Coordinates of C-alpha atoms in Angstrom, one line a residue:
M40 CA 130.8 297.6 270.2
P41 CA 133.9 298.6 268.1
I42 CA 136.4 301.0 269.6
R43 CA 135.8 303.2 266.7
R44 CA 132.4 304.4 268.0
H45 CA 133.7 304.9 271.4
A46 CA 136.3 307.3 270.1
A47 CA 133.8 309.7 271.3
A48 CA 136.1 312.5 272.2
F49 CA 138.8 311.4 269.9
L50 CA 138.6 313.7 266.9
F51 CA 137.6 312.1 263.7
P52 CA 141.0 310.9 262.3
L53 CA 143.0 313.8 260.8
L54 CA 144.4 312.4 257.7
C55 CA 146.8 314.7 255.9
L56 CA 148.7 314.3 252.7
G57 CA 151.9 316.0 251.9
P58 CA 154.6 316.4 249.4
A59 CA 158.4 316.5 249.3
L60 CA 159.6 319.4 247.3
A61 CA 159.3 318.5 243.6
Q62 CA 161.0 319.9 240.5
P63 CA 159.1 320.4 237.2
P64 CA 159.7 317.5 234.7
Q65 CA 162.3 318.1 232.0
A66 CA 161.7 317.1 228.5
G67 CA 162.4 313.4 228.1
A68 CA 162.7 312.9 231.8
P69 CA 161.1 309.8 233.3
K70 CA 157.6 310.2 234.8
Q71 CA 157.7 311.7 238.3
E72 CA 156.4 309.4 241.0
K73 CA 153.2 310.6 242.5
V74 CA 153.4 310.5 246.3
L75 CA 150.8 311.4 248.9
R76 CA 152.2 312.1 252.3
M77 CA 149.8 312.2 255.2
F78 CA 149.5 311.4 258.9
L79 CA 147.2 309.4 261.1
S80 CA 146.3 311.0 264.5
T81 CA 146.9 307.8 266.5
S82 CA 149.1 304.8 266.1
E83 CA 147.9 301.8 264.1
T84 CA 147.4 298.3 265.6
G85 CA 147.7 295.0 263.8
L86 CA 146.5 295.1 260.2
D87 CA 143.9 292.3 260.5
P88 CA 140.5 293.3 259.3
A89 CA 138.7 290.9 261.6
V90 CA 140.4 292.3 264.7
A91 CA 141.1 296.0 264.3
S92 CA 138.6 298.6 265.3
D93 CA 140.4 301.9 265.8
N94 CA 140.1 304.7 263.3
A95 CA 143.8 304.8 262.3
T96 CA 144.0 301.1 261.5
L97 CA 140.6 301.0 259.8
S98 CA 141.9 303.8 257.5
L99 CA 144.7 301.6 256.4
L100 CA 142.7 298.4 256.2
E101 CA 140.1 299.8 253.8
N102 CA 143.0 300.5 251.4
L103 CA 144.6 297.0 251.8
F104 CA 141.6 294.7 251.8
D105 CA 138.5 294.4 249.7
P106 CA 134.9 293.8 251.0
L107 CA 132.3 292.7 248.5
L108 CA 130.8 296.2 248.3
R109 CA 132.0 299.8 248.7
Y110 CA 130.3 303.2 248.9
D111 CA 129.9 305.2 245.7
Y112 CA 132.4 308.0 245.9
L113 CA 130.1 310.7 244.7
A114 CA 126.5 309.6 245.5
R115 CA 124.8 311.6 248.2
P116 CA 123.1 310.4 250.3
A117 CA 125.6 307.5 250.6
R118 CA 124.9 304.6 248.4
L119 CA 126.6 301.2 247.9
R120 CA 128.0 299.8 244.7
P121 CA 129.8 296.6 243.8
N122 CA 133.5 296.2 244.6
T123 CA 134.8 292.7 244.2
A124 CA 131.2 291.6 243.4
A125 CA 130.4 291.9 239.7
A126 CA 127.1 293.5 240.5
M127 CA 124.8 294.2 243.4
P128 CA 123.4 290.9 244.8
E129 CA 120.3 289.1 243.8
V130 CA 118.0 289.3 246.8
S131 CA 115.2 286.7 247.3
P132 CA 111.6 288.0 247.6
D133 CA 111.5 287.2 251.3
G134 CA 114.6 289.3 251.9
L135 CA 116.6 286.5 253.4
S136 CA 118.9 285.2 250.6
Y137 CA 121.7 287.3 249.0
T138 CA 123.5 285.8 246.0
F139 CA 126.8 287.5 244.9
R140 CA 128.8 286.9 241.8
I141 CA 132.5 287.5 242.5
R142 CA 134.3 289.4 239.8
P143 CA 136.9 287.1 238.1
G144 CA 140.5 288.4 237.9
V145 CA 140.8 289.8 241.5
Y146 CA 144.1 288.7 243.0
F147 CA 145.8 288.7 246.4
T148 CA 149.1 290.6 246.5
P149 CA 152.2 288.2 246.4
D150 CA 153.2 286.4 249.6
P151 CA 155.4 283.3 250.3
A152 CA 152.3 281.6 251.6
F153 CA 151.1 281.2 248.0
K154 CA 154.3 279.3 247.0
G155 CA 154.8 281.4 243.9
V156 CA 151.2 281.0 242.6
K157 CA 149.2 284.1 241.5
R158 CA 146.3 283.6 243.8
E159 CA 142.8 284.6 242.6
V160 CA 140.0 285.4 245.0
T161 CA 137.0 283.0 245.1
A162 CA 133.7 282.8 246.8
A163 CA 135.2 280.3 249.3
D164 CA 137.6 283.1 250.4
Y165 CA 134.7 285.2 251.5
V166 CA 133.1 282.3 253.3
Y167 CA 136.4 281.8 255.2
S168 CA 136.7 285.5 255.9
L169 CA 133.2 285.9 257.3
K170 CA 133.6 282.8 259.4
R171 CA 136.7 284.2 261.0
L172 CA 134.6 286.9 262.7
Y173 CA 133.1 284.1 264.8
D174 CA 136.5 282.7 265.9
P175 CA 136.6 283.0 269.7
A176 CA 140.4 283.0 269.6
I177 CA 140.5 286.4 267.9
K178 CA 137.5 288.0 269.7
S179 CA 136.5 290.1 266.8
P180 CA 134.7 293.3 267.8
W181 CA 132.7 293.0 264.6
A182 CA 131.1 289.7 265.4
Y183 CA 128.0 291.4 266.7
M184 CA 127.0 292.4 263.1
F185 CA 126.6 288.7 262.1
E186 CA 126.1 286.5 265.1
G187 CA 122.6 285.1 265.2
K188 CA 121.8 286.7 261.8
I189 CA 123.2 284.2 259.3
A190 CA 121.1 281.1 259.1
G191 CA 122.7 278.2 260.9
D192 CA 125.6 280.2 262.4
E193 CA 124.8 278.7 265.8
A194 CA 127.0 275.8 264.7
L195 CA 130.0 278.1 264.7
R196 CA 129.0 279.5 268.1
R197 CA 128.7 276.0 269.6
R198 CA 132.0 274.7 268.1
F199 CA 134.1 277.0 266.0
G200 CA 135.9 275.6 263.0
Q201 CA 136.5 276.8 259.5
D202 CA 135.3 273.4 258.2
V203 CA 132.1 273.5 260.2
P204 CA 129.2 273.8 257.6
V205 CA 126.9 276.8 257.9
A206 CA 123.7 276.6 256.0
G207 CA 123.5 280.3 255.4
L208 CA 127.0 280.8 254.2
Q209 CA 128.0 278.8 251.1
A210 CA 130.2 279.1 248.0
L211 CA 128.0 277.6 245.3
D212 CA 130.8 277.5 242.8
R213 CA 134.2 279.3 242.3
Y214 CA 132.6 282.7 241.9
T215 CA 129.1 282.4 243.5
L216 CA 128.5 283.2 247.1
R217 CA 125.2 282.8 248.8
I218 CA 124.4 284.2 252.2
R219 CA 121.0 283.4 253.8
L220 CA 119.8 285.2 256.9
A221 CA 117.7 283.9 259.8
A222 CA 115.5 287.1 259.6
P223 CA 115.4 290.1 257.3
D224 CA 117.9 292.8 258.1
N225 CA 117.6 296.1 256.2
N226 CA 121.2 297.1 257.0
F227 CA 122.8 293.8 256.1
L228 CA 124.5 295.1 252.9
F229 CA 126.0 297.9 254.9
Y230 CA 127.8 295.4 257.0
L231 CA 129.3 293.9 253.9
A232 CA 131.0 297.2 253.1
T233 CA 132.9 297.5 256.3
P234 CA 136.7 296.9 256.5
A235 CA 136.0 293.9 258.8
T236 CA 134.6 291.9 255.9
G237 CA 137.6 292.5 253.7
V238 CA 138.7 289.2 252.1
V239 CA 141.7 287.3 253.4
A240 CA 143.4 284.1 252.2
R241 CA 143.3 281.0 254.4
E242 CA 146.9 280.1 253.4
V243 CA 148.2 283.5 254.7
I244 CA 146.3 283.2 258.0
E245 CA 147.5 279.7 258.6
A246 CA 151.1 280.5 257.5
Y247 CA 151.3 283.1 260.3
P248 CA 149.3 281.7 263.2
G249 CA 148.3 284.5 265.6
Q250 CA 150.3 287.0 263.5
A251 CA 148.0 287.8 260.7
G252 CA 148.0 291.5 261.7
N253 CA 151.7 291.6 261.0
H254 CA 151.4 290.2 257.5
P255 CA 148.6 292.0 255.7
V256 CA 147.9 290.4 252.4
G257 CA 144.9 291.7 250.6
T258 CA 143.5 292.7 247.2
G259 CA 142.9 296.4 247.8
P260 CA 144.3 299.3 245.7
F261 CA 147.4 299.4 247.9
M262 CA 149.9 297.0 249.5
V263 CA 152.3 297.5 252.4
G264 CA 155.8 298.7 251.5
D265 CA 157.8 299.8 254.5
W266 CA 156.3 299.7 258.0
K267 CA 157.8 301.0 261.2
R268 CA 155.2 300.5 263.8
S269 CA 153.6 303.6 265.5
D270 CA 155.9 305.8 263.4
R271 CA 155.6 305.4 259.6
I272 CA 154.0 303.2 257.0
V273 CA 154.3 303.3 253.3
L274 CA 151.6 302.0 251.0
L275 CA 152.5 301.1 247.4
A276 CA 150.1 300.9 244.5
N277 CA 149.0 297.3 244.1
P278 CA 150.2 296.1 240.6
Y279 CA 147.4 293.5 240.7
S280 CA 144.7 296.1 241.3
S281 CA 141.8 295.7 238.9
A282 CA 139.6 298.4 240.4
V283 CA 138.2 300.8 237.8
F284 CA 136.5 304.1 238.8
Q285 CA 132.7 304.2 238.6
A286 CA 130.5 306.6 240.5
T287 CA 127.2 308.5 240.3
P288 CA 127.8 312.3 240.5
G289 CA 125.0 314.6 241.4
D290 CA 124.5 318.2 240.0
D291 CA 127.4 319.7 241.9
P292 CA 129.9 320.9 239.3
E293 CA 132.9 319.7 241.4
D294 CA 131.4 316.2 241.5
R295 CA 131.0 316.2 237.7
A296 CA 134.6 317.4 237.3
I297 CA 135.8 314.5 239.5
A298 CA 133.7 312.0 237.5
A299 CA 135.0 313.3 234.2
A300 CA 138.6 313.2 235.4
L301 CA 138.3 309.6 236.8
D302 CA 135.8 307.9 234.6
G303 CA 136.9 304.5 233.5
K304 CA 140.4 304.9 235.0
R305 CA 142.2 302.3 236.9
L306 CA 142.7 302.9 240.7
P307 CA 144.7 304.0 242.5
R308 CA 145.9 307.2 240.9
V309 CA 149.1 307.7 242.9
D310 CA 152.2 305.5 243.1
R311 CA 152.7 305.5 246.9
V312 CA 151.2 306.8 250.1
E313 CA 153.5 307.8 252.9
V314 CA 151.8 307.9 256.3
K315 CA 153.3 309.2 259.6
I316 CA 151.8 309.0 263.0
A317 CA 151.4 312.5 264.4
E318 CA 149.4 312.7 267.7
E319 CA 149.9 316.5 268.5
F320 CA 147.3 318.9 267.1
Q321 CA 149.8 321.7 266.7
G322 CA 152.3 319.5 264.7
R323 CA 149.5 318.5 262.3
M324 CA 148.3 322.0 261.7
L325 CA 151.8 323.5 261.3
G326 CA 152.7 320.6 259.0
F327 CA 149.8 321.4 256.7
L328 CA 150.5 325.2 256.7
N329 CA 154.2 324.5 255.9
A330 CA 153.0 322.5 252.8
E331 CA 154.2 319.2 254.3
Y332 CA 150.8 317.7 253.9
D333 CA 148.2 317.9 251.1
Y334 CA 145.0 318.0 253.1
L335 CA 143.8 318.1 256.7
E336 CA 140.4 316.9 257.7
Q337 CA 138.6 318.4 260.7
I338 CA 140.6 321.4 261.9
P339 CA 141.2 321.0 265.7
E340 CA 138.8 323.2 267.7
S341 CA 141.7 324.8 269.6
M342 CA 143.4 325.8 266.4
T343 CA 140.6 327.2 264.3
D344 CA 141.8 330.7 264.9
M345 CA 145.1 329.9 263.1
V346 CA 143.3 329.5 259.8
V347 CA 139.8 331.0 260.1
R348 CA 138.7 334.6 260.6
D349 CA 135.0 335.6 260.7
G350 CA 134.0 332.2 259.6
K351 CA 136.2 332.3 256.4
L352 CA 139.6 331.1 255.5
K353 CA 142.2 333.8 256.2
P354 CA 143.0 335.9 253.0
E355 CA 146.7 335.1 253.1
L356 CA 145.9 331.3 253.0
A357 CA 143.3 331.7 250.3
A358 CA 145.9 333.6 248.2
R359 CA 148.0 330.4 248.3
G360 CA 145.2 328.5 246.7
I361 CA 144.3 326.7 249.9
V362 CA 140.6 325.6 250.0
L363 CA 138.4 325.5 253.1
S364 CA 135.3 323.4 253.0
R365 CA 132.7 322.5 255.6
F366 CA 131.6 318.9 255.7
P367 CA 128.6 317.5 257.8
V368 CA 130.2 314.5 259.5
L369 CA 127.8 311.6 260.3
Q370 CA 128.5 312.3 264.0
T371 CA 126.5 313.2 267.1
Y372 CA 127.9 314.7 270.2
Y373 CA 125.8 314.0 273.3
M374 CA 126.1 314.0 277.1
W375 CA 124.8 310.8 278.6
M376 CA 123.7 310.2 282.2
N377 CA 123.8 306.8 283.8
M378 CA 120.2 305.6 284.4
N379 CA 121.4 303.3 287.2
D380 CA 123.3 305.9 289.1
P381 CA 121.8 306.8 292.5
V382 CA 122.1 310.6 291.9
V383 CA 121.0 311.1 288.3
G384 CA 119.4 307.7 287.4
G385 CA 116.0 306.3 287.8
Y386 CA 112.6 306.8 286.2
G387 CA 110.8 308.6 289.1
K388 CA 109.5 312.2 288.6
D389 CA 112.2 313.8 290.8
K390 CA 115.1 312.1 288.8
V391 CA 113.4 312.8 285.4
A392 CA 113.1 316.5 286.5
L393 CA 116.8 316.6 287.5
R394 CA 117.9 315.3 284.1
R395 CA 115.4 317.5 282.3
A396 CA 116.8 320.5 284.1
I397 CA 120.4 319.5 283.2
S398 CA 119.3 319.3 279.6
L399 CA 117.5 322.7 279.7
S400 CA 120.7 324.3 281.2
Y401 CA 122.9 323.4 278.2
N402 CA 123.8 326.5 276.2
N403 CA 124.3 325.0 272.7
A404 CA 124.7 328.4 271.1
E405 CA 127.7 329.1 273.3
D406 CA 129.1 325.7 272.7
I407 CA 128.9 326.1 268.9
A408 CA 130.3 329.7 268.9
L409 CA 133.1 329.4 271.5
L410 CA 134.1 325.8 271.5
K411 CA 133.2 324.5 268.0
K412 CA 134.1 327.9 266.5
G413 CA 131.0 327.8 264.3
F414 CA 131.8 324.4 262.9
A415 CA 128.7 322.6 264.2
I416 CA 124.9 322.7 264.2
K417 CA 122.5 322.0 267.1
A418 CA 121.5 318.4 267.6
E419 CA 117.8 318.1 267.8
S420 CA 117.8 314.3 268.0
P421 CA 120.4 311.5 267.9
L422 CA 120.4 311.6 264.1
P423 CA 122.8 313.8 262.1
P424 CA 122.0 315.1 258.6
N425 CA 122.5 312.7 255.7
V426 CA 121.6 309.6 257.8
L427 CA 118.6 307.7 256.6
G428 CA 115.7 308.5 258.9
Y429 CA 116.9 312.1 259.6
D430 CA 114.0 314.6 259.7
P431 CA 115.2 318.1 259.0
A432 CA 111.9 319.5 260.4
Y433 CA 112.2 317.9 263.8
R434 CA 112.8 320.2 266.7
S435 CA 113.6 319.2 270.3
P436 CA 111.0 320.1 272.8
V437 CA 113.8 320.7 275.3
P438 CA 115.3 324.1 274.5
Y439 CA 118.0 326.1 276.3
D440 CA 116.0 327.6 279.1
P441 CA 117.7 328.0 282.5
R442 CA 114.7 329.8 284.0
L443 CA 112.5 326.9 283.2
A444 CA 115.2 324.5 284.6
N445 CA 115.2 326.4 287.9
A446 CA 111.4 326.3 288.1
L447 CA 111.3 322.6 287.3
L448 CA 113.8 321.8 290.1
D449 CA 111.9 324.0 292.6
R450 CA 108.7 322.2 291.7
H451 CA 110.2 318.7 292.3
G452 CA 111.7 319.3 295.7
Y453 CA 115.2 320.6 294.9
T454 CA 114.5 323.7 296.9
R455 CA 116.9 323.5 299.9
R456 CA 120.3 325.1 299.4
D457 CA 123.8 324.6 300.9
P458 CA 125.4 327.6 302.5
D459 CA 127.3 328.2 299.3
G460 CA 124.0 328.3 297.4
F461 CA 124.0 324.9 295.7
R462 CA 120.8 322.8 295.7
R463 CA 120.3 319.7 297.9
T464 CA 118.3 316.6 297.1
P465 CA 114.5 316.5 297.8
D466 CA 115.4 314.6 301.0
D467 CA 117.8 317.3 302.0
K468 CA 121.1 315.6 301.3
P469 CA 124.1 317.2 299.6
L470 CA 123.9 317.0 295.8
T471 CA 127.1 316.9 293.7
L472 CA 127.1 315.8 290.0
V473 CA 130.2 314.1 288.8
M474 CA 131.1 314.4 285.1
H475 CA 134.0 312.5 283.6
S476 CA 136.1 314.4 281.1
E477 CA 139.2 314.0 279.0
A478 CA 142.5 315.5 280.3
T479 CA 143.0 317.6 277.3
V480 CA 142.7 321.3 276.4
S481 CA 139.4 320.9 274.7
G482 CA 138.2 318.7 277.6
R483 CA 138.9 321.4 280.1
L484 CA 137.1 324.0 277.9
R485 CA 134.0 321.7 277.8
D486 CA 134.2 321.3 281.6
E487 CA 134.1 325.0 282.1
L488 CA 131.1 325.4 279.8
W489 CA 129.2 322.7 281.7
R490 CA 130.2 324.2 285.1
K491 CA 128.8 327.5 284.0
C492 CA 125.6 326.0 282.7
L493 CA 125.0 323.8 285.7
N494 CA 125.9 326.4 288.3
A495 CA 123.4 328.7 286.7
I496 CA 120.6 326.4 287.9
G497 CA 122.1 325.8 291.3
L498 CA 123.8 322.5 290.6
R499 CA 127.3 321.7 291.9
V500 CA 129.4 319.7 289.5
A501 CA 132.8 318.0 290.0
F502 CA 134.9 316.9 287.1
K503 CA 137.0 313.7 287.0
S504 CA 139.6 313.8 284.3
D505 CA 141.1 310.7 282.8
K506 CA 142.3 309.1 279.5
K507 CA 139.5 308.3 277.1
T508 CA 140.3 304.6 277.2
E509 CA 140.0 304.5 281.0
I510 CA 136.7 306.4 280.9
I511 CA 135.3 303.9 278.4
K512 CA 136.3 300.9 280.6
A513 CA 134.6 302.5 283.5
S514 CA 131.5 303.3 281.4
R515 CA 131.2 299.6 280.5
L516 CA 131.3 298.8 284.2
G517 CA 128.6 301.3 284.9
T518 CA 130.7 303.4 287.3
V519 CA 130.6 306.7 285.3
Q520 CA 127.7 309.0 286.2
M521 CA 127.9 311.5 283.3
F522 CA 130.1 311.9 280.3
E523 CA 130.1 313.9 277.1
S524 CA 130.7 311.5 274.2
N525 CA 130.1 311.2 270.5
W526 CA 129.1 308.6 267.9
I527 CA 130.3 308.3 264.3
A528 CA 128.2 306.2 262.0
D529 CA 129.3 302.7 261.2
F530 CA 126.8 302.9 258.3
P531 CA 124.5 305.7 257.2
D532 CA 121.2 304.5 258.7
G533 CA 119.2 305.8 261.7
D534 CA 119.3 302.3 263.4
N535 CA 123.1 302.8 264.0
F536 CA 122.3 305.8 266.3
Y537 CA 119.0 304.7 267.9
Q538 CA 120.6 301.4 269.0
L539 CA 122.7 303.5 271.4
L540 CA 119.6 303.8 273.7
Y541 CA 118.2 300.2 273.2
G542 CA 117.9 298.5 276.6
P543 CA 119.6 295.2 275.6
N544 CA 122.7 297.2 274.5
A545 CA 123.2 298.5 278.1
G546 CA 126.9 298.4 279.0
R547 CA 127.9 298.2 275.4
A548 CA 127.0 301.0 273.1
N549 CA 124.2 302.0 275.5
Y550 CA 126.4 303.6 278.2
S551 CA 123.5 305.5 279.7
R552 CA 121.8 302.1 280.4
F553 CA 118.5 303.5 279.3
N554 CA 116.0 300.7 279.4
L555 CA 112.5 301.8 278.7
P556 CA 110.0 299.2 277.4
A557 CA 108.2 301.8 275.3
Y558 CA 111.4 302.8 273.5
N559 CA 112.6 299.2 273.1
E560 CA 109.4 298.1 271.5
R561 CA 109.5 301.0 269.0
Y562 CA 113.2 300.4 268.2
E563 CA 112.5 296.7 267.5
Q564 CA 109.6 297.6 265.2
A565 CA 111.7 300.3 263.5
R566 CA 114.6 298.1 262.8
R567 CA 112.4 295.7 260.8
L568 CA 111.3 298.5 258.5
S569 CA 113.0 300.2 255.6
D570 CA 113.4 304.0 255.5
G571 CA 109.9 305.5 254.9
P572 CA 106.9 307.1 256.6
E573 CA 106.1 304.2 258.9
R574 CA 109.7 304.1 260.3
Q575 CA 109.8 307.9 260.4
K576 CA 106.8 307.9 262.7
L577 CA 108.5 305.4 265.1
Y578 CA 111.6 307.6 265.1
F579 CA 109.5 310.6 266.0
E580 CA 108.0 308.7 268.9
M581 CA 111.5 307.5 270.0
N582 CA 112.8 311.1 270.0
Q583 CA 109.9 312.2 272.2
L584 CA 110.7 309.4 274.7
I585 CA 114.3 310.4 274.8
H586 CA 113.3 314.0 275.4
A587 CA 110.7 312.9 278.0
Y588 CA 113.2 310.9 280.1
N589 CA 116.4 312.7 279.2
P590 CA 119.0 309.9 279.4
W591 CA 120.9 312.0 276.9
V592 CA 121.4 315.7 276.3
P593 CA 121.9 315.9 272.5
L594 CA 124.5 318.5 271.9
T595 CA 125.9 319.1 268.3
H596 CA 126.5 317.6 264.9
V597 CA 130.0 318.5 263.7
L598 CA 130.7 320.5 260.6
S599 CA 134.2 319.4 259.8
G600 CA 136.5 322.2 258.6
D601 CA 138.7 320.6 256.0
L602 CA 141.7 322.2 254.3
R603 CA 143.4 321.2 251.1
H604 CA 146.2 322.5 248.9
P605 CA 145.5 323.4 245.2
W606 CA 147.7 320.6 243.8
L607 CA 145.5 317.9 245.3
K608 CA 143.0 316.6 242.7
N609 CA 139.7 314.6 242.9
Y610 CA 139.2 315.3 246.6
K611 CA 135.7 314.9 248.1
R612 CA 135.1 313.9 251.7
H613 CA 133.0 310.8 252.1
P614 CA 130.4 310.6 254.9
V615 CA 131.2 306.9 255.8
E616 CA 134.5 305.7 254.4
F617 CA 137.6 306.8 256.3
T618 CA 139.8 307.7 253.4
T619 CA 139.6 308.7 249.7
W620 CA 143.2 307.8 248.9
R621 CA 142.4 305.5 245.9
Y622 CA 140.8 308.4 244.1
L623 CA 143.2 311.2 244.8
D624 CA 145.8 312.5 242.4
V625 CA 148.6 315.0 242.7
D626 CA 149.6 317.5 240.1
V627 CA 153.4 317.4 240.7
V628 CA 154.0 320.4 238.4
E629 CA 151.5 322.5 240.2
R630 CA 152.8 321.4 243.5
A631 CA 156.4 322.4 242.6
R632 CA 155.2 325.8 241.2
S633 CA 153.2 326.5 244.4
L634 CA 156.0 325.6 246.7
R635 CA 158.4 327.9 244.8
A636 CA 156.0 330.8 245.0
K637 CA 155.3 330.2 248.8

């Protein structure tokens, strides 16, 4: 599965925008350039939509390349709308065939590969771009979304080649694309809104063999200007951009104001975006507070006290016009346990009791208050709010109850104790839980909370700290016993979360290696259904099985604390897309006035 979703303990990318000191315009002076300055929390990789899967790079790619569809900026819950497609596709009654009309007049940004010709996007370009995901030479982490799903794609899997015909992937004419599936897939259109499906030109890919990520040529609202790897990248407004703002605002007055300000206007609204790589939490926060950046998404847990007091923005910051908003990220924190591990794994009653006791010991109120600083809600199931299939009335049958946890362990044979008071196994062997954790400040704080919770029910725990990337590698190999992770939605549907516990996904997204036939059967039934009462019933039953066997301890859903300066206009956090750069505007006069008064 893509690295993005394994960025479990990586914080959701902190993208900040920031100005250089501006002067108010003089009469007759040329128009001031509008610049957004921001940072990414980790370095980017190659800018190839078929290959990249880390948050930082995806944030850039969605501004450089165009998929057929995008998410409506203002619609909640999240909803798709046409992008380079002229309209939403025509779907056949059997749900297998999707016909797209490509919008004429969409052009790639200039590149020598086009030999001076202004190159228009065609349906054949999307055929080429989707086929690239199957190319074994590039090992796309996004291939799983399409492999075995497009009718006839086994031809590509047998012998890859761009000229190999695929029955389910055809350009009927210059502007008409038809995709036919092997079986209905209710989430298929969501796949066509991911950065991975952004259109590329064959001439460019072939002009730079193996180096496409170093030569990003797309059709998005921005194009690459200056690029110093792992340090700084400048995006320039694409002069060929034909994107025009359209959205569906709800009743929120702020949404309606954004819609009124942008209605019918060409995108993007700024002239350039200057992005720096800033990996340190403190530098990001201080940069924002010093007015170097226009906004900051997801205040680091360890720095909440710098800006928040009693759950509110500090008065001195509010006086500067800074705005704090809480945003329910499509993200679930959970602690998974390896079902194949000899200590915590297995489906016998004693092992189920051990995992249930671990779940009962978790003090989520303390986690939210002390570690998340109030910026989270309790996770009752794998699904966060605003995901299709989420049931706001569902409550976990496994509460925080250390007394019940102790009684459960006593009942199932964990009664003998070491001289230091920790429990032994039912066959009287030493019992030590091993939980992996990140070697960070927040990782150590989480370790201490888990130590406190587990020690309270007589369980000894040892922590093994490592880099996140190394923990993920070990998790794929099945050598991690327990780990606190998180998942951010690829698309806003419950299937994207419940597949994390589907047996055939063991060793990929399913790190717990949970493989229960009753769960697998319900998951397979549910994924064939659209959102509705029938699927909701299956989700309820799947939740009950998760709580019965406890391969997971659902922890929290993050409420991101987002900060923005008053001169930033049209800002609204989107639940799925990484950035909102194309919609943002900067009032350079207000920025200059605010900085003088600072």
